[in-house]
Amino acid sequence: MHILISNDDGYLASGLVALVEAMRRFGEVTVVAPEQNCSGASNSLTLNRPLTVQKGSNGYLYMNGTPTDCVHVALTGLLDHLPDLVVSGINNGQNMGDDTIYSGTVAAAMEGYLFGLPSIAFSHVDKGHAHLEAAAHLAADLVARFVEHRLAGPFLLNVNIPNLPYDQLREIRCTRLGKRHQAEPVIRETSPRGETIYWVGSAGEARLAGPGTDFHAVASGLVSITPLQIDLTHVEQLGTISDWLRA
Ligand code: MN
């Protein structure tokens, strides 16, 4: 099996290294990851300048682009053959509910999915990667399951792993995305040169976090796995908008 691995925390991130080491037993691995931290990059492509690929001393390929650039370039020209699986992560922090819209970790996997490949995004719930080996072990368990029981068709799985020792990761629960409150307000400061500068505030607290959601599973110490799709069409509003156009 050939696995393409990327992330959004950058090619030197410890979460990426742990994931790569966990994937090696399944066959060939190719790492194409961003040179710099691109958390929050979503599905952005770099279109206003060319991209370069370089090889780090750790053997990983890295690009001066976004997570989506990395997977896109890998799949459309860099690799000789399409991989069997695309994995992304392990992100330093959760990607649940609305986070999936902004996440570069999810976007890297989503790019694989857009090219018809099975793809999995892995995130570690609490920042700091406490119990990173356990998360990598869990990621390997899921990929081993994929090897044994192939799913038909492409799929995009969003996995959030609580920061617990491996023997305390009790169950992998299939969930739907929850929702957050609105994000915290932007933080306004004055730079040393007197300019007004803004820091984007933190994500909102969980709002829709009842049973069945990713938030609920993780809060219960369970690993959350959510199958994602991309079509943003609001099917229930098709009639309303058609009527509105006719009125
Ligand atoms: Mn990140």
PDB file of C-alpha atoms and ligand atoms in Angstrom:
ATOM      1  CA  MET A   1       0.000   0.000   0.000  1.00  0.00           C
ATOM      2  CA  HIS A   2       1.136   3.534  -0.742  1.00  0.00           C
ATOM      3  CA  ILE A   3       0.026   6.251   1.700  1.00  0.00           C
ATOM      4  CA  LEU A   4       0.307   9.988   1.052  1.00  0.00           C
ATOM      5  CA  ILE A   5       0.679  11.959   4.270  1.00  0.00           C
ATOM      6  CA  SER A   6       0.265  15.680   4.838  1.00  0.00           C
ATOM      7  CA  ASN A   7      -0.738  18.047   7.622  1.00  0.00           C
ATOM      8  CA  ASP A   8      -1.270  21.738   8.316  1.00  0.00           C
ATOM      9  CA  ASP A   9       1.114  22.221  11.249  1.00  0.00           C
ATOM     10  CA  GLY A  10       4.155  22.031   8.983  1.00  0.00           C
ATOM     11  CA  TYR A  11       6.608  19.324   7.969  1.00  0.00           C
ATOM     12  CA  LEU A  12       8.552  19.470  11.256  1.00  0.00           C
ATOM     13  CA  ALA A  13       5.505  19.045  13.522  1.00  0.00           C
ATOM     14  CA  SER A  14       5.702  16.222  16.063  1.00  0.00           C
ATOM     15  CA  GLY A  15       2.159  15.110  15.223  1.00  0.00           C
ATOM     16  CA  LEU A  16       3.195  14.522  11.609  1.00  0.00           C
ATOM     17  CA  VAL A  17       6.301  12.581  12.613  1.00  0.00           C
ATOM     18  CA  ALA A  18       4.244  10.323  14.888  1.00  0.00           C
ATOM     19  CA  LEU A  19       1.689   9.680  12.136  1.00  0.00           C
ATOM     20  CA  VAL A  20       4.372   8.903   9.554  1.00  0.00           C
ATOM     21  CA  GLU A  21       6.092   6.418  11.865  1.00  0.00           C
ATOM     22  CA  ALA A  22       2.735   4.755  12.572  1.00  0.00           C
ATOM     23  CA  MET A  23       1.969   4.418   8.831  1.00  0.00           C
ATOM     24  CA  ARG A  24       5.300   2.895   7.763  1.00  0.00           C
ATOM     25  CA  ARG A  25       4.238  -0.649   8.614  1.00  0.00           C
ATOM     26  CA  PHE A  26       1.520  -0.528   5.945  1.00  0.00           C
ATOM     27  CA  GLY A  27       3.941  -0.057   3.050  1.00  0.00           C
ATOM     28  CA  GLU A  28       5.338   2.925   1.230  1.00  0.00           C
ATOM     29  CA  VAL A  29       4.770   6.392   2.654  1.00  0.00           C
ATOM     30  CA  THR A  30       5.260   9.720   0.915  1.00  0.00           C
ATOM     31  CA  VAL A  31       5.141  12.904   2.965  1.00  0.00           C
ATOM     32  CA  VAL A  32       4.323  16.195   1.266  1.00  0.00           C
ATOM     33  CA  ALA A  33       3.676  18.812   3.917  1.00  0.00           C
ATOM     34  CA  PRO A  34       3.703  22.607   4.187  1.00  0.00           C
ATOM     35  CA  GLU A  35       6.973  24.301   5.068  1.00  0.00           C
ATOM     36  CA  GLN A  36       5.203  26.494   7.606  1.00  0.00           C
ATOM     37  CA  ASN A  37       2.281  26.174   9.956  1.00  0.00           C
ATOM     38  CA  CYS A  38      -0.886  26.644   7.894  1.00  0.00           C
ATOM     39  CA  SER A  39      -3.504  25.976  10.552  1.00  0.00           C
ATOM     40  CA  GLY A  40      -6.765  27.610   9.458  1.00  0.00           C
ATOM     41  CA  ALA A  41      -5.761  27.528   5.777  1.00  0.00           C
ATOM     42  CA  SER A  42      -8.937  25.664   4.818  1.00  0.00           C
ATOM     43  CA  ASN A  43      -8.956  24.549   1.164  1.00  0.00           C
ATOM     44  CA  SER A  44      -6.847  27.417  -0.172  1.00  0.00           C
ATOM     45  CA  LEU A  45      -4.665  26.961  -3.249  1.00  0.00           C
ATOM     46  CA  THR A  46      -1.695  29.221  -3.985  1.00  0.00           C
ATOM     47  CA  LEU A  47      -2.365  30.743  -7.390  1.00  0.00           C
ATOM     48  CA  ASN A  48      -0.333  33.975  -7.302  1.00  0.00           C
ATOM     49  CA  ARG A  49       3.168  32.468  -7.309  1.00  0.00           C
ATOM     50  CA  PRO A  50       4.877  29.196  -8.211  1.00  0.00           C
ATOM     51  CA  LEU A  51       5.478  26.442  -5.672  1.00  0.00           C
ATOM     52  CA  THR A  52       8.674  24.564  -4.942  1.00  0.00           C
ATOM     53  CA  VAL A  53       9.154  21.115  -3.442  1.00  0.00           C
ATOM     54  CA  GLN A  54      12.194  20.398  -1.294  1.00  0.00           C
ATOM     55  CA  LYS A  55      13.348  17.400   0.704  1.00  0.00           C
ATOM     56  CA  GLY A  56      14.066  17.882   4.406  1.00  0.00           C
ATOM     57  CA  SER A  57      16.822  16.095   6.311  1.00  0.00           C
ATOM     58  CA  ASN A  58      14.098  13.806   7.679  1.00  0.00           C
ATOM     59  CA  GLY A  59      13.277  12.675   4.124  1.00  0.00           C
ATOM     60  CA  TYR A  60       9.925  14.439   4.028  1.00  0.00           C
ATOM     61  CA  LEU A  61       9.032  16.554   1.039  1.00  0.00           C
ATOM     62  CA  TYR A  62       7.879  20.031   1.921  1.00  0.00           C
ATOM     63  CA  MET A  63       6.344  22.846  -0.076  1.00  0.00           C
ATOM     64  CA  ASN A  64       6.118  26.602   0.333  1.00  0.00           C
ATOM     65  CA  GLY A  65       2.349  26.312   0.078  1.00  0.00           C
ATOM     66  CA  THR A  66      -0.824  25.263   1.821  1.00  0.00           C
ATOM     67  CA  PRO A  67      -1.959  21.775   2.848  1.00  0.00           C
ATOM     68  CA  THR A  68      -4.251  21.703  -0.187  1.00  0.00           C
ATOM     69  CA  ASP A  69      -1.332  22.742  -2.439  1.00  0.00           C
ATOM     70  CA  CYS A  70       0.700  19.831  -1.060  1.00  0.00           C
ATOM     71  CA  VAL A  71      -1.890  17.147  -1.743  1.00  0.00           C
ATOM     72  CA  HIS A  72      -2.997  18.726  -5.027  1.00  0.00           C
ATOM     73  CA  VAL A  73       0.542  18.884  -6.427  1.00  0.00           C
ATOM     74  CA  ALA A  74       1.314  15.391  -5.147  1.00  0.00           C
ATOM     75  CA  LEU A  75      -1.748  13.903  -6.837  1.00  0.00           C
ATOM     76  CA  THR A  76      -1.560  15.847 -10.094  1.00  0.00           C
ATOM     77  CA  GLY A  77       2.092  15.607 -11.018  1.00  0.00           C
ATOM     78  CA  LEU A  78       4.574  14.916  -8.262  1.00  0.00           C
ATOM     79  CA  LEU A  79       3.705  11.251  -7.640  1.00  0.00           C
ATOM     80  CA  ASP A  80       4.080   8.652 -10.380  1.00  0.00           C
ATOM     81  CA  HIS A  81       0.973   6.784  -9.211  1.00  0.00           C
ATOM     82  CA  LEU A  82      -2.020   7.765  -7.130  1.00  0.00           C
ATOM     83  CA  PRO A  83      -1.712   6.570  -3.516  1.00  0.00           C
ATOM     84  CA  ASP A  84      -4.152   4.066  -2.013  1.00  0.00           C
ATOM     85  CA  LEU A  85      -4.896   6.314   0.949  1.00  0.00           C
ATOM     86  CA  VAL A  86      -4.393   9.940   2.003  1.00  0.00           C
ATOM     87  CA  VAL A  87      -3.957  10.739   5.696  1.00  0.00           C
ATOM     88  CA  SER A  88      -3.508  14.111   7.356  1.00  0.00           C
ATOM     89  CA  GLY A  89      -2.350  15.113  10.832  1.00  0.00           C
ATOM     90  CA  ILE A  90      -1.999  14.407  13.578  1.00  0.00           C
ATOM     91  CA  ASN A  91      -3.178  17.965  14.165  1.00  0.00           C
ATOM     92  CA  ASN A  92      -2.163  19.811  17.309  1.00  0.00           C
ATOM     93  CA  GLY A  93      -5.716  20.568  18.438  1.00  0.00           C
ATOM     94  CA  GLN A  94      -9.278  19.525  17.748  1.00  0.00           C
ATOM     95  CA  ASN A  95     -11.161  19.891  14.470  1.00  0.00           C
ATOM     96  CA  MET A  96     -14.782  19.387  15.401  1.00  0.00           C
ATOM     97  CA  GLY A  97     -18.070  20.951  14.315  1.00  0.00           C
ATOM     98  CA  ASP A  98     -17.527  24.214  12.441  1.00  0.00           C
ATOM     99  CA  ASP A  99     -13.728  23.826  12.765  1.00  0.00           C
ATOM    100  CA  THR A 100     -13.900  21.537   9.743  1.00  0.00           C
ATOM    101  CA  ILE A 101     -14.706  24.554   7.547  1.00  0.00           C
ATOM    102  CA  TYR A 102     -11.458  26.327   8.469  1.00  0.00           C
ATOM    103  CA  SER A 103      -9.174  23.373   9.117  1.00  0.00           C
ATOM    104  CA  GLY A 104      -6.128  22.816   6.949  1.00  0.00           C
ATOM    105  CA  THR A 105      -5.858  19.304   8.378  1.00  0.00           C
ATOM    106  CA  VAL A 106      -9.320  18.404   7.095  1.00  0.00           C
ATOM    107  CA  ALA A 107      -8.616  20.252   3.831  1.00  0.00           C
ATOM    108  CA  ALA A 108      -5.535  18.129   3.102  1.00  0.00           C
ATOM    109  CA  ALA A 109      -7.632  14.981   3.430  1.00  0.00           C
ATOM    110  CA  MET A 110     -10.489  16.593   1.517  1.00  0.00           C
ATOM    111  CA  GLU A 111      -8.196  17.158  -1.453  1.00  0.00           C
ATOM    112  CA  GLY A 112      -7.547  13.420  -1.572  1.00  0.00           C
ATOM    113  CA  TYR A 113     -11.277  12.779  -1.372  1.00  0.00           C
ATOM    114  CA  LEU A 114     -11.892  15.219  -4.258  1.00  0.00           C
ATOM    115  CA  PHE A 115      -9.580  13.057  -6.343  1.00  0.00           C
ATOM    116  CA  GLY A 116     -11.605   9.966  -5.470  1.00  0.00           C
ATOM    117  CA  LEU A 117      -9.296   8.570  -2.816  1.00  0.00           C
ATOM    118  CA  PRO A 118     -10.097   7.297   0.659  1.00  0.00           C
ATOM    119  CA  SER A 119      -8.873   9.990   3.006  1.00  0.00           C
ATOM    120  CA  ILE A 120      -8.630  10.414   6.769  1.00  0.00           C
ATOM    121  CA  ALA A 121      -7.905  13.526   8.854  1.00  0.00           C
ATOM    122  CA  PHE A 122      -6.551  12.963  12.378  1.00  0.00           C
ATOM    123  CA  SER A 123      -6.631  15.595  15.120  1.00  0.00           C
ATOM    124  CA  HIS A 124      -5.531  15.450  18.738  1.00  0.00           C
ATOM    125  CA  VAL A 125      -8.202  17.137  20.851  1.00  0.00           C
ATOM    126  CA  ASP A 126      -6.083  19.144  23.329  1.00  0.00           C
ATOM    127  CA  LYS A 127      -3.138  21.211  22.176  1.00  0.00           C
ATOM    128  CA  GLY A 128       0.288  20.041  23.281  1.00  0.00           C
ATOM    129  CA  HIS A 129       0.086  16.411  22.057  1.00  0.00           C
ATOM    130  CA  ALA A 130       0.017  14.770  25.500  1.00  0.00           C
ATOM    131  CA  HIS A 131      -0.100  10.993  24.794  1.00  0.00           C
ATOM    132  CA  LEU A 132       0.882  11.447  21.150  1.00  0.00           C
ATOM    133  CA  GLU A 133       2.053   7.818  20.862  1.00  0.00           C
ATOM    134  CA  ALA A 134      -1.449   6.680  21.841  1.00  0.00           C
ATOM    135  CA  ALA A 135      -3.013   8.842  19.132  1.00  0.00           C
ATOM    136  CA  ALA A 136      -0.597   7.482  16.524  1.00  0.00           C
ATOM    137  CA  HIS A 137      -1.370   3.931  17.687  1.00  0.00           C
ATOM    138  CA  LEU A 138      -5.086   4.632  17.289  1.00  0.00           C
ATOM    139  CA  ALA A 139      -4.505   6.041  13.801  1.00  0.00           C
ATOM    140  CA  ALA A 140      -2.667   2.850  12.883  1.00  0.00           C
ATOM    141  CA  ASP A 141      -5.579   0.785  14.258  1.00  0.00           C
ATOM    142  CA  LEU A 142      -7.977   2.600  11.932  1.00  0.00           C
ATOM    143  CA  VAL A 143      -5.742   2.183   8.900  1.00  0.00           C
ATOM    144  CA  ALA A 144      -5.304  -1.506   9.757  1.00  0.00           C
ATOM    145  CA  ARG A 145      -9.092  -1.772   9.763  1.00  0.00           C
ATOM    146  CA  PHE A 146      -9.171  -0.081   6.350  1.00  0.00           C
ATOM    147  CA  VAL A 147      -6.631  -2.601   5.046  1.00  0.00           C
ATOM    148  CA  GLU A 148      -8.696  -5.536   6.353  1.00  0.00           C
ATOM    149  CA  HIS A 149     -12.146  -4.224   5.459  1.00  0.00           C
ATOM    150  CA  ARG A 150     -12.028  -1.892   2.482  1.00  0.00           C
ATOM    151  CA  LEU A 151     -14.929   0.520   2.218  1.00  0.00           C
ATOM    152  CA  ALA A 152     -16.528   0.842  -1.185  1.00  0.00           C
ATOM    153  CA  GLY A 153     -15.986   4.174  -2.901  1.00  0.00           C
ATOM    154  CA  PRO A 154     -14.063   7.208  -1.726  1.00  0.00           C
ATOM    155  CA  PHE A 155     -14.659   8.454   1.790  1.00  0.00           C
ATOM    156  CA  LEU A 156     -13.530  11.352   3.922  1.00  0.00           C
ATOM    157  CA  LEU A 157     -13.249  10.603   7.625  1.00  0.00           C
ATOM    158  CA  ASN A 158     -12.647  13.239  10.288  1.00  0.00           C
ATOM    159  CA  VAL A 159     -11.125  11.686  13.392  1.00  0.00           C
ATOM    160  CA  ASN A 160     -10.659  13.455  16.740  1.00  0.00           C
ATOM    161  CA  ILE A 161      -8.642  11.627  19.379  1.00  0.00           C
ATOM    162  CA  PRO A 162      -8.789  12.567  23.087  1.00  0.00           C
ATOM    163  CA  ASN A 163      -5.411  13.087  24.759  1.00  0.00           C
ATOM    164  CA  LEU A 164      -5.504   9.884  26.761  1.00  0.00           C
ATOM    165  CA  PRO A 165      -3.149   6.927  27.210  1.00  0.00           C
ATOM    166  CA  TYR A 166      -3.844   4.158  24.701  1.00  0.00           C
ATOM    167  CA  ASP A 167      -5.433   1.822  27.248  1.00  0.00           C
ATOM    168  CA  GLN A 168      -7.910   4.577  28.158  1.00  0.00           C
ATOM    169  CA  LEU A 169      -9.064   5.148  24.549  1.00  0.00           C
ATOM    170  CA  ARG A 170     -12.111   2.983  25.011  1.00  0.00           C
ATOM    171  CA  GLU A 171     -14.121   3.139  21.829  1.00  0.00           C
ATOM    172  CA  ILE A 172     -14.289   4.707  18.380  1.00  0.00           C
ATOM    173  CA  ARG A 173     -17.705   6.318  18.019  1.00  0.00           C
ATOM    174  CA  CYS A 174     -19.246   7.269  14.664  1.00  0.00           C
ATOM    175  CA  THR A 175     -20.605  10.804  15.080  1.00  0.00           C
ATOM    176  CA  ARG A 176     -22.090  13.785  13.270  1.00  0.00           C
ATOM    177  CA  LEU A 177     -20.556  17.243  13.468  1.00  0.00           C
ATOM    178  CA  GLY A 178     -21.741  19.459  16.300  1.00  0.00           C
ATOM    179  CA  LYS A 179     -21.895  23.239  16.088  1.00  0.00           C
ATOM    180  CA  ARG A 180     -20.096  26.026  17.899  1.00  0.00           C
ATOM    181  CA  HIS A 181     -21.247  29.428  19.110  1.00  0.00           C
ATOM    182  CA  GLN A 182     -19.974  32.369  17.091  1.00  0.00           C
ATOM    183  CA  ALA A 183     -16.235  32.909  17.341  1.00  0.00           C
ATOM    184  CA  GLU A 184     -14.829  35.210  20.011  1.00  0.00           C
ATOM    185  CA  PRO A 185     -14.400  38.839  18.869  1.00  0.00           C
ATOM    186  CA  VAL A 186     -11.245  39.888  17.116  1.00  0.00           C
ATOM    187  CA  ILE A 187      -8.542  41.263  19.438  1.00  0.00           C
ATOM    188  CA  ARG A 188      -7.486  44.802  18.561  1.00  0.00           C
ATOM    189  CA  GLU A 189      -4.026  46.056  19.538  1.00  0.00           C
ATOM    190  CA  THR A 190      -1.567  48.752  18.591  1.00  0.00           C
ATOM    191  CA  SER A 191       1.689  47.679  16.975  1.00  0.00           C
ATOM    192  CA  PRO A 192       5.059  49.137  18.118  1.00  0.00           C
ATOM    193  CA  ARG A 193       4.825  51.369  15.037  1.00  0.00           C
ATOM    194  CA  GLY A 194       1.462  52.753  16.014  1.00  0.00           C
ATOM    195  CA  GLU A 195      -0.692  50.781  13.582  1.00  0.00           C
ATOM    196  CA  THR A 196      -3.926  49.188  14.692  1.00  0.00           C
ATOM    197  CA  ILE A 197      -3.568  45.422  14.347  1.00  0.00           C
ATOM    198  CA  TYR A 198      -6.077  42.624  14.757  1.00  0.00           C
ATOM    199  CA  TRP A 199      -5.731  39.073  16.023  1.00  0.00           C
ATOM    200  CA  VAL A 200      -8.513  36.724  14.962  1.00  0.00           C
ATOM    201  CA  GLY A 201     -10.167  35.524  18.166  1.00  0.00           C
ATOM    202  CA  SER A 202     -10.579  31.937  19.295  1.00  0.00           C
ATOM    203  CA  ALA A 203     -13.324  29.599  18.121  1.00  0.00           C
ATOM    204  CA  GLY A 204     -16.641  29.693  19.977  1.00  0.00           C
ATOM    205  CA  GLU A 205     -17.577  27.179  22.639  1.00  0.00           C
ATOM    206  CA  ALA A 206     -19.551  24.103  21.614  1.00  0.00           C
ATOM    207  CA  ARG A 207     -23.264  24.921  21.221  1.00  0.00           C
ATOM    208  CA  LEU A 208     -24.797  21.822  19.596  1.00  0.00           C
ATOM    209  CA  ALA A 209     -22.921  19.144  21.480  1.00  0.00           C
ATOM    210  CA  GLY A 210     -25.553  16.590  22.444  1.00  0.00           C
ATOM    211  CA  PRO A 211     -25.400  12.801  22.125  1.00  0.00           C
ATOM    212  CA  GLY A 212     -24.393  11.717  18.640  1.00  0.00           C
ATOM    213  CA  THR A 213     -22.088  14.674  18.024  1.00  0.00           C
ATOM    214  CA  ASP A 214     -18.311  14.733  17.813  1.00  0.00           C
ATOM    215  CA  PHE A 215     -18.163  17.110  20.799  1.00  0.00           C
ATOM    216  CA  HIS A 216     -20.182  14.720  22.934  1.00  0.00           C
ATOM    217  CA  ALA A 217     -18.094  11.664  22.056  1.00  0.00           C
ATOM    218  CA  VAL A 218     -14.806  13.379  22.804  1.00  0.00           C
ATOM    219  CA  ALA A 219     -16.129  14.848  26.061  1.00  0.00           C
ATOM    220  CA  SER A 220     -16.944  11.256  27.068  1.00  0.00           C
ATOM    221  CA  GLY A 221     -13.372  10.168  26.375  1.00  0.00           C
ATOM    222  CA  LEU A 222     -14.288   8.428  23.119  1.00  0.00           C
ATOM    223  CA  VAL A 223     -12.555   8.734  19.770  1.00  0.00           C
ATOM    224  CA  SER A 224     -14.864  10.529  17.334  1.00  0.00           C
ATOM    225  CA  ILE A 225     -15.033   9.597  13.654  1.00  0.00           C
ATOM    226  CA  THR A 226     -17.300  11.603  11.354  1.00  0.00           C
ATOM    227  CA  PRO A 227     -17.822  10.784   7.673  1.00  0.00           C
ATOM    228  CA  LEU A 228     -17.843  14.071   5.749  1.00  0.00           C
ATOM    229  CA  GLN A 229     -19.187  15.147   2.365  1.00  0.00           C
ATOM    230  CA  ILE A 230     -18.511  18.303   0.387  1.00  0.00           C
ATOM    231  CA  ASP A 231     -21.713  19.393  -1.385  1.00  0.00           C
ATOM    232  CA  LEU A 232     -22.792  22.615   0.372  1.00  0.00           C
ATOM    233  CA  THR A 233     -26.161  22.804  -1.359  1.00  0.00           C
ATOM    234  CA  HIS A 234     -28.915  23.601   1.132  1.00  0.00           C
ATOM    235  CA  VAL A 235     -31.384  21.136  -0.350  1.00  0.00           C
ATOM    236  CA  GLU A 236     -34.228  22.161   1.963  1.00  0.00           C
ATOM    237  CA  GLN A 237     -33.996  25.769   0.720  1.00  0.00           C
ATOM    238  CA  LEU A 238     -34.099  24.944  -3.005  1.00  0.00           C
ATOM    239  CA  GLY A 239     -37.888  25.332  -3.056  1.00  0.00           C
ATOM    240  CA  THR A 240     -37.874  28.512  -0.958  1.00  0.00           C
ATOM    241  CA  ILE A 241     -35.350  30.230  -3.214  1.00  0.00           C
ATOM    242  CA  SER A 242     -37.092  29.059  -6.400  1.00  0.00           C
ATOM    243  CA  ASP A 243     -40.378  30.480  -5.087  1.00  0.00           C
ATOM    244  CA  TRP A 244     -38.613  33.712  -4.092  1.00  0.00           C
ATOM    245  CA  LEU A 245     -37.266  34.101  -7.644  1.00  0.00           C
ATOM    246  CA  ARG A 246     -40.742  33.583  -9.118  1.00  0.00           C
ATOM    247  CA  ALA A 247     -42.540  35.963  -6.750  1.00  0.00           C
TER     248      ALA A 247
HETATM  249 MN    MN B   1      -3.023  22.702  12.707  1.00  0.00          MN
END
